[in-house]
Every structure is written in C-alpha cells, then in structure tokens.
XYZ file of C-alpha atoms in Angstrom:
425
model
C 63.708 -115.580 14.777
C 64.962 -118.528 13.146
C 62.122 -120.646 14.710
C 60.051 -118.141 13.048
C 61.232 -118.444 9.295
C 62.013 -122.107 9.388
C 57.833 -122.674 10.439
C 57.126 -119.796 7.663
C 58.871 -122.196 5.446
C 57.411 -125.064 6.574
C 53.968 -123.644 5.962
C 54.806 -122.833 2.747
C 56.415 -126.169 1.450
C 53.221 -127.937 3.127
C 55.482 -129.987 4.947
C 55.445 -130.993 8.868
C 58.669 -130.327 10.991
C 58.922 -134.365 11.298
C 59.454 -134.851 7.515
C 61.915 -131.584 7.190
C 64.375 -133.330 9.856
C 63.906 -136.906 8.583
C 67.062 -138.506 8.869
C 69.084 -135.370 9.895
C 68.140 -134.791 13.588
C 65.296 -135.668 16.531
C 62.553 -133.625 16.810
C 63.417 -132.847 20.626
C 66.984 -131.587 19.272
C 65.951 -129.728 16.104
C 63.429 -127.765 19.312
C 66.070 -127.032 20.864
C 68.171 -125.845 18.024
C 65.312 -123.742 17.293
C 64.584 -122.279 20.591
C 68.230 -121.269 20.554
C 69.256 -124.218 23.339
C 71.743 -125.915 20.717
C 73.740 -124.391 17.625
C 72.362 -125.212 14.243
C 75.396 -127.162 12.700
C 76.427 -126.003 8.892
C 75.904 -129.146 7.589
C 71.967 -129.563 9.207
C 71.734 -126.131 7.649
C 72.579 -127.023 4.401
C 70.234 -130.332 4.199
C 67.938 -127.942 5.461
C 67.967 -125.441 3.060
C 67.806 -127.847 0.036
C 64.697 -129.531 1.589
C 63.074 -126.397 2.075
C 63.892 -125.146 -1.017
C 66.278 -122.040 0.297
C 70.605 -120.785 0.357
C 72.590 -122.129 3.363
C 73.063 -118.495 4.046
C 69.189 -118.221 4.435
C 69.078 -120.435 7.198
C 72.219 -119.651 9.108
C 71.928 -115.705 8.837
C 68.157 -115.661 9.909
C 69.450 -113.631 13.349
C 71.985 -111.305 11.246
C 71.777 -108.571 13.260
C 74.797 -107.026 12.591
C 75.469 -103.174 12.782
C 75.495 -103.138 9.255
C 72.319 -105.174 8.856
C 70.526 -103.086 11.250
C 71.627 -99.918 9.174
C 70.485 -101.456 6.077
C 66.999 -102.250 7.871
C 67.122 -98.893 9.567
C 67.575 -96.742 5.888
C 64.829 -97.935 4.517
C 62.744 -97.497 7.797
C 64.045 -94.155 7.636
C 62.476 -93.400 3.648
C 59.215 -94.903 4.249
C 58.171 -92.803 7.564
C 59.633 -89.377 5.973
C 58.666 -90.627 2.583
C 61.869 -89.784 0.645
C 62.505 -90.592 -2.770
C 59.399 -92.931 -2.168
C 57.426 -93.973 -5.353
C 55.990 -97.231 -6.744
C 58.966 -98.194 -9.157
C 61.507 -97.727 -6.141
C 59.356 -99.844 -3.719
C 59.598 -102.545 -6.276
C 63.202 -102.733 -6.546
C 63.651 -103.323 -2.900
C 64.316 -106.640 -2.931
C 61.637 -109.196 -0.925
C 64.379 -111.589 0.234
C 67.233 -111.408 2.454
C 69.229 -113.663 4.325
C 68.935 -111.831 7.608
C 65.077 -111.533 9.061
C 66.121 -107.920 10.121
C 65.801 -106.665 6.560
C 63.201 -109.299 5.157
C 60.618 -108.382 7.765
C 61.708 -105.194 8.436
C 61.312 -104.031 4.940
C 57.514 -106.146 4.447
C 56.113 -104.022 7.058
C 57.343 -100.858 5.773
C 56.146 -101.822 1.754
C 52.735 -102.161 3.545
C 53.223 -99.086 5.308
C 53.813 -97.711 1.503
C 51.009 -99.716 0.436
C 48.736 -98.357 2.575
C 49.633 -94.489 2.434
C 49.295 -94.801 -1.341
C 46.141 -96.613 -1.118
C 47.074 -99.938 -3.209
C 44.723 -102.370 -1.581
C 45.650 -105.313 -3.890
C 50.084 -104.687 -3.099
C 48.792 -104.553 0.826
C 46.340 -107.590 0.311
C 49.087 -109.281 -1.299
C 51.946 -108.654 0.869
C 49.764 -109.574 3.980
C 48.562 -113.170 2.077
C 51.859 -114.258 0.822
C 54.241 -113.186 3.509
C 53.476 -110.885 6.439
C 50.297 -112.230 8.175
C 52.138 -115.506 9.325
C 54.781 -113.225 10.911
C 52.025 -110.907 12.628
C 50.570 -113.602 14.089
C 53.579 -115.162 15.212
C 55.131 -112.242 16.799
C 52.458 -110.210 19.455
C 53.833 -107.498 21.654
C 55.896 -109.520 24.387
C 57.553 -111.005 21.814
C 58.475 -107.616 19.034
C 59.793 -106.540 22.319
C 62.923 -109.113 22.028
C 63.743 -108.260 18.694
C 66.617 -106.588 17.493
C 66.067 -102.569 17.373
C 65.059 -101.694 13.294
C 62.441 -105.070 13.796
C 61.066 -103.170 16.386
C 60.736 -100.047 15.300
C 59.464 -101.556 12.212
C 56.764 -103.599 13.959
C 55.510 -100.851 15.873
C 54.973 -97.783 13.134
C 52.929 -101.101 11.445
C 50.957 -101.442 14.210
C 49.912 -97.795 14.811
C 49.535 -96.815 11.269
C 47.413 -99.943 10.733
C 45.102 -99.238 13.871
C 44.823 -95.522 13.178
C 43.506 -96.498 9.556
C 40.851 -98.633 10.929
C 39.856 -95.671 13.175
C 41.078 -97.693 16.559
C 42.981 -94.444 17.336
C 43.366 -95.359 21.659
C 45.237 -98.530 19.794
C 47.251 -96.583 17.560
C 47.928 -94.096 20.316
C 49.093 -96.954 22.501
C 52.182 -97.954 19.962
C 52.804 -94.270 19.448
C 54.094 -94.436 23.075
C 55.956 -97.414 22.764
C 57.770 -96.211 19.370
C 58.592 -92.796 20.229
C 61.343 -93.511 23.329
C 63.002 -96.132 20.489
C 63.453 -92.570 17.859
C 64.914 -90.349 19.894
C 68.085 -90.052 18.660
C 66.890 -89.715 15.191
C 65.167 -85.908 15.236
C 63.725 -86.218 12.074
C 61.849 -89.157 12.457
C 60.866 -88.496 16.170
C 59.486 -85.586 14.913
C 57.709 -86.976 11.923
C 55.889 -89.629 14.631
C 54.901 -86.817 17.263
C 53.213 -84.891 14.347
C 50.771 -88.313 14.143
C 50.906 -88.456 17.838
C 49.144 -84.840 17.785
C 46.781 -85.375 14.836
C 45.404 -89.221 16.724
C 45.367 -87.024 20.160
C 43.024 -84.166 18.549
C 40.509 -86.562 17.435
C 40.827 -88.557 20.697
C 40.049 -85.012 22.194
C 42.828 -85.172 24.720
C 43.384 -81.514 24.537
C 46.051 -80.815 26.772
C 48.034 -84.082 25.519
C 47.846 -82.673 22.388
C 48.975 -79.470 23.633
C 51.938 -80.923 25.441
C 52.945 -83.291 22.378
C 52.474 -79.634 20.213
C 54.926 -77.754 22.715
C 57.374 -80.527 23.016
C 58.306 -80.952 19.446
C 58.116 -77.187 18.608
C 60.807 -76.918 21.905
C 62.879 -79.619 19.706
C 62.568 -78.112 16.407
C 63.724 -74.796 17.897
C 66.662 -75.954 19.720
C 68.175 -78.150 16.786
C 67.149 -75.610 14.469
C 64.847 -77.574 12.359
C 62.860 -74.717 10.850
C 61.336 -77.021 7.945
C 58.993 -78.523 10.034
C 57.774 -74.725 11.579
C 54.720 -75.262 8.530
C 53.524 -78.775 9.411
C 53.499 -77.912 13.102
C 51.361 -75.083 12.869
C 49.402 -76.840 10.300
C 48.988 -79.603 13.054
C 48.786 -76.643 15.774
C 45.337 -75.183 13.988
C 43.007 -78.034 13.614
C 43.886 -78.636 17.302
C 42.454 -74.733 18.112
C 39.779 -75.553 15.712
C 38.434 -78.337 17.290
C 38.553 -76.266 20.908
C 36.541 -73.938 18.978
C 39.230 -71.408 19.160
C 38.459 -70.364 15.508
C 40.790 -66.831 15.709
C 43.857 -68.949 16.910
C 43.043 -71.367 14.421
C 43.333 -68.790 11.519
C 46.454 -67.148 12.575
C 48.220 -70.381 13.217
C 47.427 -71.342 9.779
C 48.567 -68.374 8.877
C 51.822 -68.698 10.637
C 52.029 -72.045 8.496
C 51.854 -70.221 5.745
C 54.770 -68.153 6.378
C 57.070 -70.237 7.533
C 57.332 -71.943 4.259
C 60.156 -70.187 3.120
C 62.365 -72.705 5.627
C 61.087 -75.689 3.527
C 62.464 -77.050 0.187
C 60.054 -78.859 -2.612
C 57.561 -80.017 0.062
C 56.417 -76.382 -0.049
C 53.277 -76.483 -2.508
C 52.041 -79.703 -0.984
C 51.738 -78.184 2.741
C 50.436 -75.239 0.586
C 47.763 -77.043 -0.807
C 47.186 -78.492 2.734
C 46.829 -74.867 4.107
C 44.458 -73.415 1.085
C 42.036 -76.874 1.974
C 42.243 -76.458 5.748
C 41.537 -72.476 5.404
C 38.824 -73.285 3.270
C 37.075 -76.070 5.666
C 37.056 -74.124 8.458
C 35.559 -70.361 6.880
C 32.696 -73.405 5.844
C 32.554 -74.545 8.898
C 32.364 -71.345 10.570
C 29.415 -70.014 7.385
C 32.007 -67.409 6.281
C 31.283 -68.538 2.663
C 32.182 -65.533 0.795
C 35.492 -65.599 2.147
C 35.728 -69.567 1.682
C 34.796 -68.775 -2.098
C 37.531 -66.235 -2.328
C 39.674 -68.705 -0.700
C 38.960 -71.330 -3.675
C 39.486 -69.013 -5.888
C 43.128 -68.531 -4.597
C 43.952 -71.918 -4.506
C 42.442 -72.296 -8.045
C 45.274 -69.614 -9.462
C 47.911 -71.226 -7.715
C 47.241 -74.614 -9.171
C 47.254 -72.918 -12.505
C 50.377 -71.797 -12.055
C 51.836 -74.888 -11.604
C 53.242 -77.807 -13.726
C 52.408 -81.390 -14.045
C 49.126 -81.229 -11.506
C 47.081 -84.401 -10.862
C 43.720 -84.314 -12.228
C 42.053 -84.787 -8.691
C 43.318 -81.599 -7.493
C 40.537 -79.836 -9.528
C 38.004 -82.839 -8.664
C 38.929 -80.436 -5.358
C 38.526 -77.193 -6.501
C 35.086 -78.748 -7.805
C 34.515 -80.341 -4.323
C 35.229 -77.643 -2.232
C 32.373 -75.203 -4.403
C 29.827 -78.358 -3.724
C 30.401 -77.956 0.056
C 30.226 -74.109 -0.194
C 26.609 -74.802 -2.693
C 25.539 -77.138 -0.421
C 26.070 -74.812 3.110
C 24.682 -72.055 1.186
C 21.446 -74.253 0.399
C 22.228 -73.313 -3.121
C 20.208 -76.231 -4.760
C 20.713 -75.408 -8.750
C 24.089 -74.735 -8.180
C 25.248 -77.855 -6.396
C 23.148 -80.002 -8.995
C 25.484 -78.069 -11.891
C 28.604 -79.179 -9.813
C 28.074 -82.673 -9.590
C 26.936 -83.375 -13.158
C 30.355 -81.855 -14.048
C 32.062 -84.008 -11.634
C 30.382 -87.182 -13.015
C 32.951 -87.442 -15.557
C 36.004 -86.197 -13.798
C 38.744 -87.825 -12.335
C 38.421 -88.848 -8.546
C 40.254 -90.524 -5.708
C 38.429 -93.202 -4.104
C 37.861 -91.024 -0.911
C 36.597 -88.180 -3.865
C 34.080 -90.928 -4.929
C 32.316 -91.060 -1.649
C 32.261 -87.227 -1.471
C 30.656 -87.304 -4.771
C 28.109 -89.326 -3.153
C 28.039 -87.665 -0.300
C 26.849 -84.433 -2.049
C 24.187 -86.623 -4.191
C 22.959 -88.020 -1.440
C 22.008 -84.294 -0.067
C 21.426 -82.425 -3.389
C 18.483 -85.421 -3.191
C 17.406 -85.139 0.087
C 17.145 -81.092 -0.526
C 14.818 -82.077 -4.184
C 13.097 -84.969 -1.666
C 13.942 -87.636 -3.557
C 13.419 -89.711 -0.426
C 14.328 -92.625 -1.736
C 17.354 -91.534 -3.728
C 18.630 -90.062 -0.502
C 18.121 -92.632 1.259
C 19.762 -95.042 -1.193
C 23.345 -92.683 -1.605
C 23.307 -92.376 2.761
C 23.421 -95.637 3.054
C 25.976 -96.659 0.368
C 28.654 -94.164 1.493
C 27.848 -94.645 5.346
C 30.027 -97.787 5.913
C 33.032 -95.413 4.005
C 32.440 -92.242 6.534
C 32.170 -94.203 9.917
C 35.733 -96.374 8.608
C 36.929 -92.351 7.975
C 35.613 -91.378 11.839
C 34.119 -88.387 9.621
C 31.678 -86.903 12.333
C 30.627 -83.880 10.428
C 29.762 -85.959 7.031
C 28.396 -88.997 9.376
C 26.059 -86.371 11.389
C 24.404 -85.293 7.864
C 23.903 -89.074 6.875
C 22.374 -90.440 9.825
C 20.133 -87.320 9.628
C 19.614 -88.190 6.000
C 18.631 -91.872 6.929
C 16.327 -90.638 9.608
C 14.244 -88.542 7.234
C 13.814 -90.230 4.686
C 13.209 -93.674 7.057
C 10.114 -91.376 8.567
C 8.727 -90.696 5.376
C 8.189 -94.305 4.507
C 7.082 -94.997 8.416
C 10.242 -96.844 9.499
C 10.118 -95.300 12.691
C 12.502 -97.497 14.507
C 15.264 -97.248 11.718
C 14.353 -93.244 11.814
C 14.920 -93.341 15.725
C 18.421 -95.190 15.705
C 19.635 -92.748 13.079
C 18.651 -90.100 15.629
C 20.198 -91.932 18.123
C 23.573 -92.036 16.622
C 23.428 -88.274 15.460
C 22.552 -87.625 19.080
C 25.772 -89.553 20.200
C 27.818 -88.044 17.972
C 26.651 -83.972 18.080
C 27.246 -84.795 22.295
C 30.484 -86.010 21.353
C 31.569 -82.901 18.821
C-alpha cells in the first residue's frame, strides 16, 4: 500500500520518483523499499514527507492496520451499508485524510457509496477526480484481494454498487459473492447485502437463486431473532412472485410486509411508503385500477398524517394517478395531471417520468412529432434504469411515430428491440 500512496503523491506533486529520492536513496533501493523488500528508514521518511508535501506519520503508517485501525475503518463501513445516522453534514465531517490507507481509502469508497445512493453526481465526480480513480486503477481484483480485511470489504460493496447502477447486474452479482463470505460474522450487514443479492438476482431472472438467497436469510433472521428485517424481506419476497407472475403470492407477501412492521423502529413509514408504491404498481400492472386508485388514495391520507414530508412524495401521489390515467386511456385526465406537475417539485428520476407520461399523453393526441421528440430524450435515462416496462412503451413510441414520417428502418429497429425485450419479460 505504501507503493500505492507514495505514486498517488507523486502524481499529484507532478514530480517523477527520480527527483523525490534525489540525494536520499537509489532508485533500485527506494523499489525495493517500496515493494516491501527493505524497511523505509525514519529519517528517508521524513525527507520524504517534506518533499512531498505530507507528516512523517503519513508515510510510515501507510500499512496501519492495526485492530484498532481496522475498527475505525470497519464503523464507518458499517453506517454507510445500513445507512445509520447517515446525512450530508455527517459525511462531511469524516475527515479525508488519515495516516493509515485503511481508513483513507476505506472511507473514499464508502463517501462515494453515499454519494451515489443520494444521487450527488458533482461529490461522486469529485471524489473519483481528486482522489479515488488513481486508487481504482491501481488496485484490480488480484490485488484488493491482499489487502487488509475493512479495504476489502470496502473495495468490493464499491464495486457491486457501482456495476449494479450502471445496470451490469452479472458484474455486480459477481462481487456480491465475493463480499458476502467476508460479512458473515456481522448479521446485520450480511443481511443488508443478501437483500441486494435478491433484488440483482430477480432482475437477472435467476429464480430459484433468488429463492434460495430469500430462504437463507429469512432462516438467519429467524434463528438470531432479527424480526426488523421480517418487512424488507417480504417486501423483497413479492416483486420476486411478481415477476414469476405469481400475482396472489405477490399480494399476500406484501401484505405480510405490512404486518410485520410492528418489529421495526423509525424505518417503519419508509418501508410503508415502499409497500403503498409496490401495491399500487402491481394492481396497474395487473389493470385492477379501481383498486390501485383506492390504493393512492390510502397512501395519500397517510402522508397527510405525517410531519415534515418531502415535496416529491406528492410529485408521487401525482405520478402514480398519471400511470393509472394513462392505463385507463384516460386522455383529458392525464393531460390535467401533468400540467399540474409542471410546476411541482421532482427528483431527477421524477423528471424523466414526467416525460415519460408527455411523451404518451402525445402519442395518444398524435402529436407524432412531439412523441417522438420526449421518447427519444428520456430513452438513454430508461435503458441506464434497465426499466423494461417504460423502455417497451418508448421503443413502441419511436416506432410509430418513425412510420408516420416513412423511416421504416428506424421504425423496424424500435420493433426489434421491443421484440427482444417483451421475449425477455
């Protein structure tokens, strides 16, 4: 590791290793210092460290790995995957530096972890420009696999949150594997990991690994007594039913979600909200529309009956009746939805569903053109998203309106892909 930060420093200084160890050692010997062959002296630290502009300490405790460095490295590990007393102002009072890599590195990847679940592109682009990207590609697999334990473990929840994100879910899939054996011990966090290991397996459609992931950590949570997570699991436990098409099991498990939050503590009304949404995308999906509208209309009251509620929650609500307009080929109503939603407070994924709705309510008036337009802005967002039911209406979108202006190869591919995709769904 200490070969590592001293060519990190290097890069940033703009210096070459020959000028760094001018006068203090030979090139050949500082190699071999740094490949761990011969001990780094004190005193070559310290002429080191003023050169490259850094504490003794920083240099000479690069390979701290220490049991109490590794717990430091391990706690904040430990906040970031089960996101506890995680928010913005706390992320930025971790400190960037430390003497030992273990906790500099360690806690980089993790901030981008943070970075990425909050969606705070310019913190991740940052990070990644300043610091982490000369350690990512410095340190592939083979190599991670060396490190001390919290590096590792650190690395590899990167990795697999980074590929799932980009939709590379056999990738992400492939570090879920490697990261799991290295959490056992810890329940909590084994558990938190497995519940992404089922969600990537669904979409992956490996059923009966998904299944088998399902069974093992409800086994866990049962024997430990670890009722809090009863909610998530069955939460987890009913998209994979819905996606077999087993829409009755899918209900009652959600249902069974439902129930079992009594076991959980303030985390309730988010899984809450999580049920109402899932309830209401499947009696959609499944053209039960009255019941999806009485379903909105529950989650509606219970928002009201809360304090403190985020604006986007009823850019939602309002979402949620545009799907239910739109499935019920209610034209005038969906086109009253959206001009109320033009002013409203959205996330960026609740801009693209904005246009995602435009982009039909136009198709249905046959603006052709407008359609046509809206598909193909928000197309490069749903395909990032691996959304197959949105993607499905867009490259149908694209195909009609590409016929009625006689772009009949365009048309065809767009077929083409919603061909692919139906086969694959």
């Amino acid at each position: 590791m200490l070969k590592e930060r001293i060519n990190f420093l290097i890069q940033q200084k703009g210096m070459t290793r020959k000028t760094l160890v001018n006068g203090l050692v030979t090139l050949p010997h500082f190699s071999n210092i740094l490949a761990g062959r011969y001990l780094l002296a004190d005193d070559i630290a310290k002429q080191l460290g003023k050169r490259l502009g850094v504490t003794t300490d920083y240099i000479l405790r690069t390979e701290d790995s220490s049991l109490e460095i590794n717990n430091q490295a391990d706690k904040f590990f430990r906040q970031v995957v089960l996101f506890q007393q995680m928010n913005d102002a706390y992320v930025a009072s971790v400190p960037e530096k430390n003497d030992a890599l273990v906790i500099e590195l360690s806690t980089a990847l993790m901030k981008a972890c943070y970075f990425q679940a909050t969606n705070n592109r310019a913190s991740y682009q940052a990070l990644h420009e300043i610091y982490l990207n000369f350690y990512l590609e410095n340190f592939d697999d083979s190599s991670i696999l060396t490190l001390p334990l919290p590096l590792r473990k650190a690395f590899f929840y990167y990795k697999l949150q980074f590929y799932r994100s980009n939709s590379k879910l056999e990738e992400s899939f492939g570090y879920i594997e490697r990261l799991l054996p290295m959490l056992e011990e810890d329940a909590e966090i084994w558990i938190a990991v497995k519940k992404i290991e089922m969600e990537v397996l669904v979409v992956l459609r490996l059923f009966d690994k998904a299944k088998k992931s399902f069974e093992d950590t409800l086994h866990r949570v049962q024997t430990e007594n670890l009722s809090h997570h009863l909610s998530s699991l069955y939460i987890a436990e009913s998209a994979y039913c819905f996606y077999l098409k087993l829409y009755e099991e899918a209900f009652v498990n959600l249902a069974k979600a439902e129930e079992y939050l009594v076991y959980m503590n303030d985390s309730a009304g988010s899984y809450l909200v999580t049920i109402f949404n899932n309830r209401i995308l499947m009696l959609i999906a499944t053209n039960q529309l009255v019941s999806a509208v009485q379903e909105v209309e529950r989650l509606e009251k219970y928002l009201r009956q809360q304090k403190n509620i985020d604006a986007t929650f009823w850019t939602l609500i309002e979402l949620h009746k545009a799907d239910i307009a739109l499935a019920g080929g209610s034209v005038t109503t969906l086109e009253e939805i959206l001009a109320g939603l033009q002013k409203a407070n959205k996330t960026s994924d609740q801009v693209y569903a904005v246009k995602f709705y435009q982009c039909q309510l136009a198709l249905l008036q046959e603006n052709f053109k407008a359609a046509e337009a809206l598909a193909e802005e928000c197309l490069p967002f749903f395909e990032q998203a691996n959304s197959a039911n949105r993607l499905i209406l867009i490259y149908e979108t694209i195909a009609i309106c590409a016929e009625q202006t006689r772009q009949y190869k365009k048309s065809s591919d767009m077929y083409k892909k919603m061909t692919q995709l139906l086969k694959m769904n």
